[in-house]
PDB file of C-alpha atoms in Angstrom:
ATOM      1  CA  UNK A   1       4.019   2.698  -4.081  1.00 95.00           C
ATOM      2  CA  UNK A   2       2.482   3.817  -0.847  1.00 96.00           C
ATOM      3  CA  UNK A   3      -1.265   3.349   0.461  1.00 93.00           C
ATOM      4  CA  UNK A   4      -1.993   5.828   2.617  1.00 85.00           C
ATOM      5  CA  UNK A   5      -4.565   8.262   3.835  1.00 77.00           C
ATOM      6  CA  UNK A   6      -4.699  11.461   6.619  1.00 65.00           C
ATOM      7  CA  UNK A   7      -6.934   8.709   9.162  1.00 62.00           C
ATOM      8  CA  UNK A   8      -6.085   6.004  11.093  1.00 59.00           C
ATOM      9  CA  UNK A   9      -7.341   2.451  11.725  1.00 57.00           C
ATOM     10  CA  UNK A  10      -8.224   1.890   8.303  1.00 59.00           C
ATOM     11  CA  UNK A  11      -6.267  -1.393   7.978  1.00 72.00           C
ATOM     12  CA  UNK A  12      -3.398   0.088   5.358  1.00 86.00           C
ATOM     13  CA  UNK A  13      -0.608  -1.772   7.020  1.00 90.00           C
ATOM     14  CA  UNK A  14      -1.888  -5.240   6.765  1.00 90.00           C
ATOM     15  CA  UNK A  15      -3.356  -3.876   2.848  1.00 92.00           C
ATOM     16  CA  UNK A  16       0.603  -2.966   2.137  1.00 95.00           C
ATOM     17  CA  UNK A  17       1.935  -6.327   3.516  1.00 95.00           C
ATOM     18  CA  UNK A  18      -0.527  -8.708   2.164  1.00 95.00           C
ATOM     19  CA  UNK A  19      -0.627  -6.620  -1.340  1.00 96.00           C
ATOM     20  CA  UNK A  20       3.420  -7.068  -1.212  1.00 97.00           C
ATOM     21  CA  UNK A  21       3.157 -10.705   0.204  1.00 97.00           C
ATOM     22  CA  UNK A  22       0.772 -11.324  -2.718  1.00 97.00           C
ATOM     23  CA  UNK A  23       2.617  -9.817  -5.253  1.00 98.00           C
ATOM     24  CA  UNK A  24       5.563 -11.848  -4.749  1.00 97.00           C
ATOM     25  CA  UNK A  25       4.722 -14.763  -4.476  1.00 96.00           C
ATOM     26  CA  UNK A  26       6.223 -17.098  -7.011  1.00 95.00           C
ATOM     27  CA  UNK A  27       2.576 -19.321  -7.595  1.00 94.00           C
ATOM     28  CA  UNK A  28       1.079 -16.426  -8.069  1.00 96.00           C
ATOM     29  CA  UNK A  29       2.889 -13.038  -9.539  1.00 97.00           C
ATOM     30  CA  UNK A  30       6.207 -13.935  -8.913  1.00 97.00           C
ATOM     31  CA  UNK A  31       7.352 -10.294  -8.555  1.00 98.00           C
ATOM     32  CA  UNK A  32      10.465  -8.868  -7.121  1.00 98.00           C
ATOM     33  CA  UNK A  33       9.401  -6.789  -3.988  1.00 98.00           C
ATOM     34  CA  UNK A  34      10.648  -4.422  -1.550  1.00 98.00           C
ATOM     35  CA  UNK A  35       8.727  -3.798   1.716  1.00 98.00           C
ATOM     36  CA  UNK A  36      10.120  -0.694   3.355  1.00 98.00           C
ATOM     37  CA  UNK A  37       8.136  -0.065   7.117  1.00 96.00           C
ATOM     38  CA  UNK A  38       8.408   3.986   8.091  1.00 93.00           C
ATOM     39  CA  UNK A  39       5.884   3.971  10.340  1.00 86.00           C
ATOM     40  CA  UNK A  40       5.904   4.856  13.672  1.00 81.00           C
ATOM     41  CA  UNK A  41       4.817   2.521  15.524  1.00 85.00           C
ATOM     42  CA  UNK A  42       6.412  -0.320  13.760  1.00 89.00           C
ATOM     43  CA  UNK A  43       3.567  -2.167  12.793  1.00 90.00           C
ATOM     44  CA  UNK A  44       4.682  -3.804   9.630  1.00 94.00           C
ATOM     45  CA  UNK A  45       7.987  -5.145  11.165  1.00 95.00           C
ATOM     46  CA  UNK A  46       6.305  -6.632  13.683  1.00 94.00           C
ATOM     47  CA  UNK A  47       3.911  -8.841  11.063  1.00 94.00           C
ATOM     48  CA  UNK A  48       7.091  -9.593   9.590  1.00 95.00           C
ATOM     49  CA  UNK A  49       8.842 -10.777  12.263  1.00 95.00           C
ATOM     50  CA  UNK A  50       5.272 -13.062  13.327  1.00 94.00           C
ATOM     51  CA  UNK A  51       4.622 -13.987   9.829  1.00 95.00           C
ATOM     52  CA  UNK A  52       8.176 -14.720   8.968  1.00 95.00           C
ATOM     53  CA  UNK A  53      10.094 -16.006  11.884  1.00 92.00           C
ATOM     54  CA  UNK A  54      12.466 -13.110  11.786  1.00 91.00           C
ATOM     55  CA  UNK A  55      13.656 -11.251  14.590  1.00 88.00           C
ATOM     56  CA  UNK A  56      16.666  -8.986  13.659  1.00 91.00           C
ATOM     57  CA  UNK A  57      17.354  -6.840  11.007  1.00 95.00           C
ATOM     58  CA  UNK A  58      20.505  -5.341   9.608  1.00 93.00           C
ATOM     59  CA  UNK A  59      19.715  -2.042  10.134  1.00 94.00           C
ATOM     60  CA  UNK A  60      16.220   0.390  10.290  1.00 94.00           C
ATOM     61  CA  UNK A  61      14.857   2.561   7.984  1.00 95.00           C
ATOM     62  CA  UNK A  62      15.744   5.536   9.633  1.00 94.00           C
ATOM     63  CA  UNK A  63      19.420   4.137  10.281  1.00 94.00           C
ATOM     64  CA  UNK A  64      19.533   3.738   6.952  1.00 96.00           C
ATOM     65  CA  UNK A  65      18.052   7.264   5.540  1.00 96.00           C
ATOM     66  CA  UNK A  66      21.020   8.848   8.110  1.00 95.00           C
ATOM     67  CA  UNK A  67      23.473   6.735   6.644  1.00 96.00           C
ATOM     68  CA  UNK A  68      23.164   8.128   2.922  1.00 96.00           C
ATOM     69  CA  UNK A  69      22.091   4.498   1.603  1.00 97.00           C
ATOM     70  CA  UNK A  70      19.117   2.121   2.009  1.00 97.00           C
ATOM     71  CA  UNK A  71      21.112  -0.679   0.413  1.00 97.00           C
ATOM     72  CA  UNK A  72      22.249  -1.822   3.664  1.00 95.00           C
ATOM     73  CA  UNK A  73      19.390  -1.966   5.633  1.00 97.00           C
ATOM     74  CA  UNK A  74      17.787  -4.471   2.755  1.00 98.00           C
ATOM     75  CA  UNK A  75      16.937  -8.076   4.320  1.00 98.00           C
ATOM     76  CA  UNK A  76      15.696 -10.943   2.036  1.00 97.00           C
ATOM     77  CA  UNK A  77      12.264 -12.461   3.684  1.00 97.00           C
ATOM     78  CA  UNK A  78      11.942 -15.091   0.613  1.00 96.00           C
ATOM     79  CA  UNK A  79      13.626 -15.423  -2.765  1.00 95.00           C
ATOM     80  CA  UNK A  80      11.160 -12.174  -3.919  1.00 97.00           C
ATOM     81  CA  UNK A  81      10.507 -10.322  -0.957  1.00 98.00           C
ATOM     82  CA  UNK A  82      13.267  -7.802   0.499  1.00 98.00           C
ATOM     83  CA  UNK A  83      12.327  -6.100   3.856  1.00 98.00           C
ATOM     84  CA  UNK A  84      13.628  -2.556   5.053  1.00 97.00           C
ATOM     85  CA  UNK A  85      12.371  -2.689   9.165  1.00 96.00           C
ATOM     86  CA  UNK A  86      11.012   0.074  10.834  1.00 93.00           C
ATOM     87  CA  UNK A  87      11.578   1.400  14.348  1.00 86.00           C
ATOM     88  CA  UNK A  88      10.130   3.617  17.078  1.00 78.00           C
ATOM     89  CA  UNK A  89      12.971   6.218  16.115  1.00 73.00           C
ATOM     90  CA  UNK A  90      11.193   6.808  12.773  1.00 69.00           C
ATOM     91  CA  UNK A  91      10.342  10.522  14.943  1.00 74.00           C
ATOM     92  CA  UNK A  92      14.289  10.940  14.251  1.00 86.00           C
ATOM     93  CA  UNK A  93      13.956  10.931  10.464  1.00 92.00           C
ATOM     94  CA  UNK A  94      12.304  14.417  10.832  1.00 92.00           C
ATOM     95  CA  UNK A  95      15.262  16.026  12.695  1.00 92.00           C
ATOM     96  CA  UNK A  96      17.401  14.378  10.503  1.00 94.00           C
ATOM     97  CA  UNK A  97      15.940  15.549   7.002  1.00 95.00           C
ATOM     98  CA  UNK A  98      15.303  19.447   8.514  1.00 95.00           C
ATOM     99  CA  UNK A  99      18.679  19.608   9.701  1.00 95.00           C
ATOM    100  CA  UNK A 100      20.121  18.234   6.318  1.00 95.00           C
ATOM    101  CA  UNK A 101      18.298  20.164   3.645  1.00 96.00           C
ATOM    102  CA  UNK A 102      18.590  23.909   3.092  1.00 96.00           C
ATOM    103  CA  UNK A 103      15.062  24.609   1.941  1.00 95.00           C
ATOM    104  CA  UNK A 104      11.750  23.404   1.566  1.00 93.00           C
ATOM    105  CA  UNK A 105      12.560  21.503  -1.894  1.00 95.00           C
ATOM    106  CA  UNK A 106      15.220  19.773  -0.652  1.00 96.00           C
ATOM    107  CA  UNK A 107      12.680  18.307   2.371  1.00 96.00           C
ATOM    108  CA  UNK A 108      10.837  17.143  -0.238  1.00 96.00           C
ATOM    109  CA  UNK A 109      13.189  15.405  -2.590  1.00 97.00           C
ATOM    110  CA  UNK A 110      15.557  14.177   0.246  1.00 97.00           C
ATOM    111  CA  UNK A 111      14.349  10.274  -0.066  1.00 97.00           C
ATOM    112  CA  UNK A 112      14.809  10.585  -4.272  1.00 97.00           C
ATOM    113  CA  UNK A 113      18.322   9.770  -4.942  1.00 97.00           C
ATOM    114  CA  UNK A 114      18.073   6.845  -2.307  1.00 98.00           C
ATOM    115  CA  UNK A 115      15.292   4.951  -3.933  1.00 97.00           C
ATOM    116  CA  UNK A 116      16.492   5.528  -7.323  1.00 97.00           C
ATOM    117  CA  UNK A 117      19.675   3.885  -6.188  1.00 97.00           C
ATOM    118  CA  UNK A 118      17.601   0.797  -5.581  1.00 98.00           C
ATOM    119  CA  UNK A 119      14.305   0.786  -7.349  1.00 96.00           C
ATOM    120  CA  UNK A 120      15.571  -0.750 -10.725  1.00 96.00           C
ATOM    121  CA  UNK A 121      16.223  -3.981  -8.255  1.00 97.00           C
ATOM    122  CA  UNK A 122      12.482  -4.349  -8.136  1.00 98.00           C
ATOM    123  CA  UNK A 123       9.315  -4.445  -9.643  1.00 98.00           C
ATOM    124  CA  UNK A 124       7.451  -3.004  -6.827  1.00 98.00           C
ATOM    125  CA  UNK A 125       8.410  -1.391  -3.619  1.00 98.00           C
ATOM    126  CA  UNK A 126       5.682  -0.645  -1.423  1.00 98.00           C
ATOM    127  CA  UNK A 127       6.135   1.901   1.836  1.00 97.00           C
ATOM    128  CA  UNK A 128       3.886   1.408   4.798  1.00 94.00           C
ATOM    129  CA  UNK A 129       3.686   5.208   6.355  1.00 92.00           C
ATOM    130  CA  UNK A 130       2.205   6.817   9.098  1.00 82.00           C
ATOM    131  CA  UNK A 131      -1.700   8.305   8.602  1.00 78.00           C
ATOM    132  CA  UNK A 132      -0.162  11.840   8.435  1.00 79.00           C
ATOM    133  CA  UNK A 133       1.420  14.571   6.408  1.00 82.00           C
ATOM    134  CA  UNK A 134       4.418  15.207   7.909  1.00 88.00           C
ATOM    135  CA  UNK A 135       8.159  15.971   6.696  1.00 93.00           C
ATOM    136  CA  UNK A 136       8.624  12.180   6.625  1.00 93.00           C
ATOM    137  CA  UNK A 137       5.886  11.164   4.316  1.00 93.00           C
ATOM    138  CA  UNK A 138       6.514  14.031   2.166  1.00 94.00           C
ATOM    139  CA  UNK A 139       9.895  12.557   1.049  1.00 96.00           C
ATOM    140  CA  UNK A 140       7.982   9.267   0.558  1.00 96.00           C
ATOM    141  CA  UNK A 141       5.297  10.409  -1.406  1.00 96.00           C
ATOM    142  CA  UNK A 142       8.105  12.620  -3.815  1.00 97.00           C
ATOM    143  CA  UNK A 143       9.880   9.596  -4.170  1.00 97.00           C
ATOM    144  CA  UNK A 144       6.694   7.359  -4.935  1.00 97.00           C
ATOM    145  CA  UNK A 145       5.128   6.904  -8.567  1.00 96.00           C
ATOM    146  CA  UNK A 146       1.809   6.008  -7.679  1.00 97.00           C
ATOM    147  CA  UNK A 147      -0.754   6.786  -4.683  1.00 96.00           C
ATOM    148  CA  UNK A 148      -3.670   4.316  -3.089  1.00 95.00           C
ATOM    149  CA  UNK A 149      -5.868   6.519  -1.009  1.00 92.00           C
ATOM    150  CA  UNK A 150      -7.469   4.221   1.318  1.00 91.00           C
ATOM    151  CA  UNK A 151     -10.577   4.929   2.132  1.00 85.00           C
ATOM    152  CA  UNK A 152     -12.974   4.009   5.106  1.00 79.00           C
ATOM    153  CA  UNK A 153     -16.690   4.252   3.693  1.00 71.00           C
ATOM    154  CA  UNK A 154     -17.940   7.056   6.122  1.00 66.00           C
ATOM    155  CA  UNK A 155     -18.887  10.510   5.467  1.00 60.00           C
ATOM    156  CA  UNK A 156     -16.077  11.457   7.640  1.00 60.00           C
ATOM    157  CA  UNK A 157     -13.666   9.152   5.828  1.00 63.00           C
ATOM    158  CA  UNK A 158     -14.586  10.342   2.599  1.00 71.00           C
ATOM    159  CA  UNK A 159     -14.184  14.196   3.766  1.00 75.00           C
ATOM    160  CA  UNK A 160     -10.664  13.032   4.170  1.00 77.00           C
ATOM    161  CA  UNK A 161      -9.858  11.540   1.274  1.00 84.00           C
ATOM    162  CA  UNK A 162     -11.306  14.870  -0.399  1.00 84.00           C
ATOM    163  CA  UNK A 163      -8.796  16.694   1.844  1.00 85.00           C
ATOM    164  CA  UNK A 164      -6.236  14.372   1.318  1.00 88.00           C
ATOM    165  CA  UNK A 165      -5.813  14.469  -2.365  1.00 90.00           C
ATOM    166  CA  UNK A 166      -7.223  18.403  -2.910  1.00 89.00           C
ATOM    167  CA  UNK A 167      -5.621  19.876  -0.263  1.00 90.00           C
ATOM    168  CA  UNK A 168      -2.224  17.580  -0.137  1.00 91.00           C
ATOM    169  CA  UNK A 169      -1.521  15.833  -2.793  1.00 93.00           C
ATOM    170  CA  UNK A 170      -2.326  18.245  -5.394  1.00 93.00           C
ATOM    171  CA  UNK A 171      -0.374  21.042  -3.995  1.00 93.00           C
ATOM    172  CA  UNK A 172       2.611  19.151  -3.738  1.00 93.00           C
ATOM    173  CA  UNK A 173       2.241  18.644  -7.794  1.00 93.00           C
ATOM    174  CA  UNK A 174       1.287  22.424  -8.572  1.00 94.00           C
ATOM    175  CA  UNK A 175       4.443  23.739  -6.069  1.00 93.00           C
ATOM    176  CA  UNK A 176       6.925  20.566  -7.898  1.00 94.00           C
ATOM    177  CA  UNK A 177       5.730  20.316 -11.470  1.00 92.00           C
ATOM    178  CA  UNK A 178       9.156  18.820 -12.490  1.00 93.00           C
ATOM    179  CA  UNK A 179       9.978  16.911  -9.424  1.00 94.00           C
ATOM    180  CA  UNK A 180       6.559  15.135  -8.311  1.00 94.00           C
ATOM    181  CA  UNK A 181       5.438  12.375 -10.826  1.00 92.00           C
ATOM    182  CA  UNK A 182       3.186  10.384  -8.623  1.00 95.00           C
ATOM    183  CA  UNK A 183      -0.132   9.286  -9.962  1.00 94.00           C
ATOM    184  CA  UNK A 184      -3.268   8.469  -7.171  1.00 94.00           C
ATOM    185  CA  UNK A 185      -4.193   5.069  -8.975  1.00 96.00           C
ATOM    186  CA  UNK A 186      -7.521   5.062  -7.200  1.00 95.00           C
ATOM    187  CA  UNK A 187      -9.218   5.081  -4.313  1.00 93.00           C
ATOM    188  CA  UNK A 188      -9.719   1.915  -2.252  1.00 93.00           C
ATOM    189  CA  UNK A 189     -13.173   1.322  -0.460  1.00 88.00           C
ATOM    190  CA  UNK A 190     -12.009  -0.320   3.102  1.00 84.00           C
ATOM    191  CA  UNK A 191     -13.999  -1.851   6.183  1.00 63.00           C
ATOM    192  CA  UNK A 192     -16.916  -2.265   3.954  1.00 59.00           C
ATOM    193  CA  UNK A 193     -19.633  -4.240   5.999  1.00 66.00           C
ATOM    194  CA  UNK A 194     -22.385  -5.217   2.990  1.00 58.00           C
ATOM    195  CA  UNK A 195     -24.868  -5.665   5.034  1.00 59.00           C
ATOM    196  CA  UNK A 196     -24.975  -2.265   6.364  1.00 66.00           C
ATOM    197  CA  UNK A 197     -27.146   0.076   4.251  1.00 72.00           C
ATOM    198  CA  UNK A 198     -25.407   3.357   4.950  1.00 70.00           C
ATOM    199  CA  UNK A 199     -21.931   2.393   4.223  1.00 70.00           C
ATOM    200  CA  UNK A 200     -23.132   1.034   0.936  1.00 76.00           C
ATOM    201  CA  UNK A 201     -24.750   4.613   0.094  1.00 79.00           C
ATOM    202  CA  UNK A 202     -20.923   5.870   1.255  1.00 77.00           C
ATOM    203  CA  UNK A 203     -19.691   3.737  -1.578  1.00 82.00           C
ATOM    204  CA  UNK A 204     -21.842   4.765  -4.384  1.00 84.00           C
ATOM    205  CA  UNK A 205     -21.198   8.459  -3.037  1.00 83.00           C
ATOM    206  CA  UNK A 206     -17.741   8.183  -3.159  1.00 84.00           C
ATOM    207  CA  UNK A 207     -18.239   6.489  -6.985  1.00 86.00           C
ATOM    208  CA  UNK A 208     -20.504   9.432  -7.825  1.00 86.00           C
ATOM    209  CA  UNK A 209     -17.829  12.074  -6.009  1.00 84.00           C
ATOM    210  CA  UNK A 210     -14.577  10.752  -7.920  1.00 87.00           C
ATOM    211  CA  UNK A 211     -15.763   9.102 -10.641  1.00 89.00           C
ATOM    212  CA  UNK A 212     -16.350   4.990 -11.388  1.00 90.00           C
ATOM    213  CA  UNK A 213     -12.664   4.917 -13.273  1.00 93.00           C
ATOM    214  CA  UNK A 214     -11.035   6.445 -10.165  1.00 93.00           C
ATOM    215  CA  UNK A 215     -12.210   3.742  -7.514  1.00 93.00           C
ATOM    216  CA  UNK A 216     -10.727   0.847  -7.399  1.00 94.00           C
ATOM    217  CA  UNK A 217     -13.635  -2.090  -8.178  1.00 92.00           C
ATOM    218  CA  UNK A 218     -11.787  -4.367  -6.017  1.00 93.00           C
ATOM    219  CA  UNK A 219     -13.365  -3.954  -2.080  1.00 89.00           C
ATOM    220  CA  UNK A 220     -11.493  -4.766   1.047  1.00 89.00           C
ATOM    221  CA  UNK A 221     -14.383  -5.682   3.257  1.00 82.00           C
ATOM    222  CA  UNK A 222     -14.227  -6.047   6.893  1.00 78.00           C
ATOM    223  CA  UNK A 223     -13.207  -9.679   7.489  1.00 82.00           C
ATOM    224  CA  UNK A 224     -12.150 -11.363  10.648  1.00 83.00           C
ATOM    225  CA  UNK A 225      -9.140 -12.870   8.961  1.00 87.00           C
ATOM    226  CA  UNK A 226      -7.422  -9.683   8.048  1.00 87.00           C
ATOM    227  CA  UNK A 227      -7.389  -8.331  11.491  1.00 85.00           C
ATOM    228  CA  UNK A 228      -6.019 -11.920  12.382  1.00 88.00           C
ATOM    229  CA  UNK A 229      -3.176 -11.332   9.994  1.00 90.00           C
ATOM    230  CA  UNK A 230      -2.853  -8.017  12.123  1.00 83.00           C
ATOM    231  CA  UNK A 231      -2.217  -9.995  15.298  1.00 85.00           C
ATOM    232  CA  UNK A 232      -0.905 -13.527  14.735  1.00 89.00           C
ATOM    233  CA  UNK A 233       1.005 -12.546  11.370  1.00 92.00           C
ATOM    234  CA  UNK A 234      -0.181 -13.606   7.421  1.00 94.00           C
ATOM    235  CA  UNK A 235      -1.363 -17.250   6.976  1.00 94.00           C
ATOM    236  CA  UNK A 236      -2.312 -19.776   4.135  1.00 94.00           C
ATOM    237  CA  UNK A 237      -3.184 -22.760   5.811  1.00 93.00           C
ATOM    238  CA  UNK A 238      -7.311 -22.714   4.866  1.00 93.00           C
ATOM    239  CA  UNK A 239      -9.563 -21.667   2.961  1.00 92.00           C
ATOM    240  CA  UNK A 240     -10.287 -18.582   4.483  1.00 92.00           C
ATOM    241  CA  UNK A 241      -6.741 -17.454   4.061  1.00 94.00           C
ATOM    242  CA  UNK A 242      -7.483 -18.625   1.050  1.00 95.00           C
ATOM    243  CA  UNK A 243     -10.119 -16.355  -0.121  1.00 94.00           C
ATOM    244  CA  UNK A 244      -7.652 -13.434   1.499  1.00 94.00           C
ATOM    245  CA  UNK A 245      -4.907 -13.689  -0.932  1.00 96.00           C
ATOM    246  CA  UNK A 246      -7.710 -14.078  -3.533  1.00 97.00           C
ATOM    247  CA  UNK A 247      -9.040 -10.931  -2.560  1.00 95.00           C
ATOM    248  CA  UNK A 248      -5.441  -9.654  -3.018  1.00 96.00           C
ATOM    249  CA  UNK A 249      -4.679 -10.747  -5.918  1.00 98.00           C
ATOM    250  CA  UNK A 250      -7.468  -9.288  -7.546  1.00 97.00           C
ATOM    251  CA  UNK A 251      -6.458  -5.945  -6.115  1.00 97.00           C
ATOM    252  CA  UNK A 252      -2.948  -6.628  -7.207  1.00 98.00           C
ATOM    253  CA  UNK A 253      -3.938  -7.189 -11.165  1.00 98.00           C
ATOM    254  CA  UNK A 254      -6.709  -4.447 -10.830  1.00 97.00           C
ATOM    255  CA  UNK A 255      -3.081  -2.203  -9.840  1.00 98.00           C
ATOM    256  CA  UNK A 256      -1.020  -3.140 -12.550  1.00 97.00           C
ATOM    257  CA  UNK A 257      -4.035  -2.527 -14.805  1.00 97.00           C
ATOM    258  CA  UNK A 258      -4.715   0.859 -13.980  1.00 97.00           C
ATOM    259  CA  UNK A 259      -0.508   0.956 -13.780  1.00 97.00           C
ATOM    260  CA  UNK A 260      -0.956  -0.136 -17.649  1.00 96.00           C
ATOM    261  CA  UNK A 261      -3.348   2.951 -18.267  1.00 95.00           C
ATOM    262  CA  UNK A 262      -1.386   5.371 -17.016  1.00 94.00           C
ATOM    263  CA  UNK A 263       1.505   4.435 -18.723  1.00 93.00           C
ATOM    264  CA  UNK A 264       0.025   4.402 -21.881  1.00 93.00           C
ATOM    265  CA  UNK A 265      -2.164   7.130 -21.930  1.00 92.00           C
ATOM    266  CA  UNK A 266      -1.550   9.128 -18.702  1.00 90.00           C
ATOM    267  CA  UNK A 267      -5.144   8.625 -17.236  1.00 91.00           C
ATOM    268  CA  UNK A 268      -7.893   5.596 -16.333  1.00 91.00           C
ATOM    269  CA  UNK A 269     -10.327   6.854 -18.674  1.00 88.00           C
ATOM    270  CA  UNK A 270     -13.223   4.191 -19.207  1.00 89.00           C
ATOM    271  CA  UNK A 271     -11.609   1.839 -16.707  1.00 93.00           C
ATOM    272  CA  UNK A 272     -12.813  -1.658 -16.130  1.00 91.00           C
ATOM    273  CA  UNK A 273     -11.924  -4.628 -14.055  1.00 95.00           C
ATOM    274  CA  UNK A 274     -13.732  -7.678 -13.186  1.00 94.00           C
ATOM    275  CA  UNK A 275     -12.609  -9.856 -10.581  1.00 95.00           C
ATOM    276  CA  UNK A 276     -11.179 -12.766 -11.021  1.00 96.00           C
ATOM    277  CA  UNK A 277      -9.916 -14.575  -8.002  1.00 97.00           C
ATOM    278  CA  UNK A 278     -12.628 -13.643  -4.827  1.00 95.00           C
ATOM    279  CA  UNK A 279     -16.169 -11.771  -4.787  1.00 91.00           C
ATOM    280  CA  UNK A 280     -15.356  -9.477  -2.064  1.00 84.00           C
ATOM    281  CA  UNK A 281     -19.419  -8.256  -1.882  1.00 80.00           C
ATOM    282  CA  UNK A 282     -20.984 -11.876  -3.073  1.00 84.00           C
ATOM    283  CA  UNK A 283     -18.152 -13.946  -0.166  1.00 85.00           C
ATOM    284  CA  UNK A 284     -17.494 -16.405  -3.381  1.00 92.00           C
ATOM    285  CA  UNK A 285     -13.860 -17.661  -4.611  1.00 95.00           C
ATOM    286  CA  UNK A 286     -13.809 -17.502  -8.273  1.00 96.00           C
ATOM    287  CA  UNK A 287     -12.344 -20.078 -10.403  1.00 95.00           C
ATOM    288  CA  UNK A 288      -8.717 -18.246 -10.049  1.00 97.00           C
ATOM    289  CA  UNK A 289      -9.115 -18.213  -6.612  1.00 96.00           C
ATOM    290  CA  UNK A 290      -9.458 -21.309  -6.388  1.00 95.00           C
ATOM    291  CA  UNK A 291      -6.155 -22.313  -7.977  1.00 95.00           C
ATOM    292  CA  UNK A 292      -4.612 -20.918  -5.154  1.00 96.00           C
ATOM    293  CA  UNK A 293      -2.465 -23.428  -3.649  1.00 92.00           C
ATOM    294  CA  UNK A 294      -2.975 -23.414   0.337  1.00 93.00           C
ATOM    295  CA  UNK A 295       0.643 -24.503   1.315  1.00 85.00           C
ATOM    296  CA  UNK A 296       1.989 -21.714   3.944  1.00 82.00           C
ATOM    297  CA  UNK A 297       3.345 -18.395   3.151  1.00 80.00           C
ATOM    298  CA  UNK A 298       6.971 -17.591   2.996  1.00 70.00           C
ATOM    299  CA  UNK A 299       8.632 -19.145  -0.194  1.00 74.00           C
TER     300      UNK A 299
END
């Protein structure tokens, strides 16, 4: 699984760790989850190592990738979340899968037989990647089954996206009809500010552009306490961590819903979800939400 898009500063790294976090989480999903940081800058690994009280890893990503096998870079976090760090030799990894394949198709499938070596250990494993399209995320996307494009409601946000799956994704299917079997599950609206009249035309453009089924109705709003969890690590001591996971959660069932569609009839046709832990737009916990038990993070 990999959310991702061609723009930065979108918030996708702390959307990947709180959607894993969430997922997890043995009150809540009680999944078995890898977290795998790529990106360059590291970002992920370092919310793990605030949110976690962690501060050395086996081995990195890329250490890993060059050594044939990710199974050794694998670090357990809680009893259902497994961490792969990153590093700020990710820029490596390119060298390293140019140097090793003989064509363009073997670029592209490099990362395959090294996540099917570990991906029937868990339910989900979510990549954090760099906002790019370069050899590295190639590999990662081949080696992904489904897609979140994250998307930033502005115009020039939603040109992206447009680009992103048109001009990217979708070649990468037509040139590997046998090899790529990724699905986009949706698009995510992100840094939606309600209040702000032109964003909210963005959204309904971007429903009208790819369709109500294809956007995800769950809405990561701008909130103060997600770019907190960007800078001081992921928290449940309140209630406004509270409503955070809520928000979460909702976009993790709406996931394995539109999972559930694909699977059983290879589209999202007519998709529906209604949310049932937090009211991004209305700012109100619903009664799941407030089940939620506020009693720390890392179980």
């Amino acid at each position: 699984m990999v959310l991702t898009n061609m723009k930065g500063g979108v918030g996708k790294t702390t959307d990947t760790d709180l959607l894993a976090i969430t997922a997890s989480k043995p009150s809540l999903f009680n999944q078995k989850v890898l977290l795998i940081d790529v990106d360059l800058q590291a970002n992920t690994t370092s919310n793990v190592k605030r949110t976690f009280n962690q501060r050395h890893f086996p081995q990195s990503f890329v250490k890993a990738v060059q050594s044939g096998t990710l199974k050794n870079a694998i670090f357990p976090l809680t009893k259902n979340l497994d961490f792969i760090a990153g590093s700020i030799a990710e820029h490596e990894l390119t060298d390293t899968i140019i140097d090793n394949s003989k064509s363009k198709r073997d670029r592209y499938l490099y990362l395959v037989k090294m996540v099917d070596e570990i991906k029937y250990d868990y339910d989900y494993i979510f990549f954090d990647v760099a906002p790019s399209t370069d050899t590295v995320v190639d590999a990662i996307i081949m080696a992904s089954d489904y897609i979140i494009a994250v998307q930033e409601v502005r115009k020039m946000a939603m040109e992206g996206t447009s680009n992103f799956i048109g001009k990217y994704l979708q070649p990468m299917l037509d040139n590997f009809p046998e090899e790529a079997h990724f699905q986009v599950a949706g698009v995510l609206p992100a840094l939606l500010t309600s209040h702000k009249k032109r964003q909210i035309e963005n959204y309904r453009e971007t429903v009208e552009v790819y369709g109500r089924d294809n956007v995800f109705h769950t809405i990561i709003k701008n909130h103060d306490r997600l770019e907190n969890f960007g800078e001081d690590g992921v928290s449940l001591e309140d209630y406004n961590d509270r409503k955070m996971f809520g928000l979460f959660a909702d976009l993790f069932c709406e996931l394995e819903a539109r999972i559930s569609s694909f699977e059983k009839t290879g589209d999202v046709e007519n998709f529906t979800y209604q949310s049932k832990y937090f009211d991004a737009l209305e700012n109100i916990t619903l009664p799941l939400g407030k089940e939620i038990e506020i009693n720390g993070v890392a179980e």
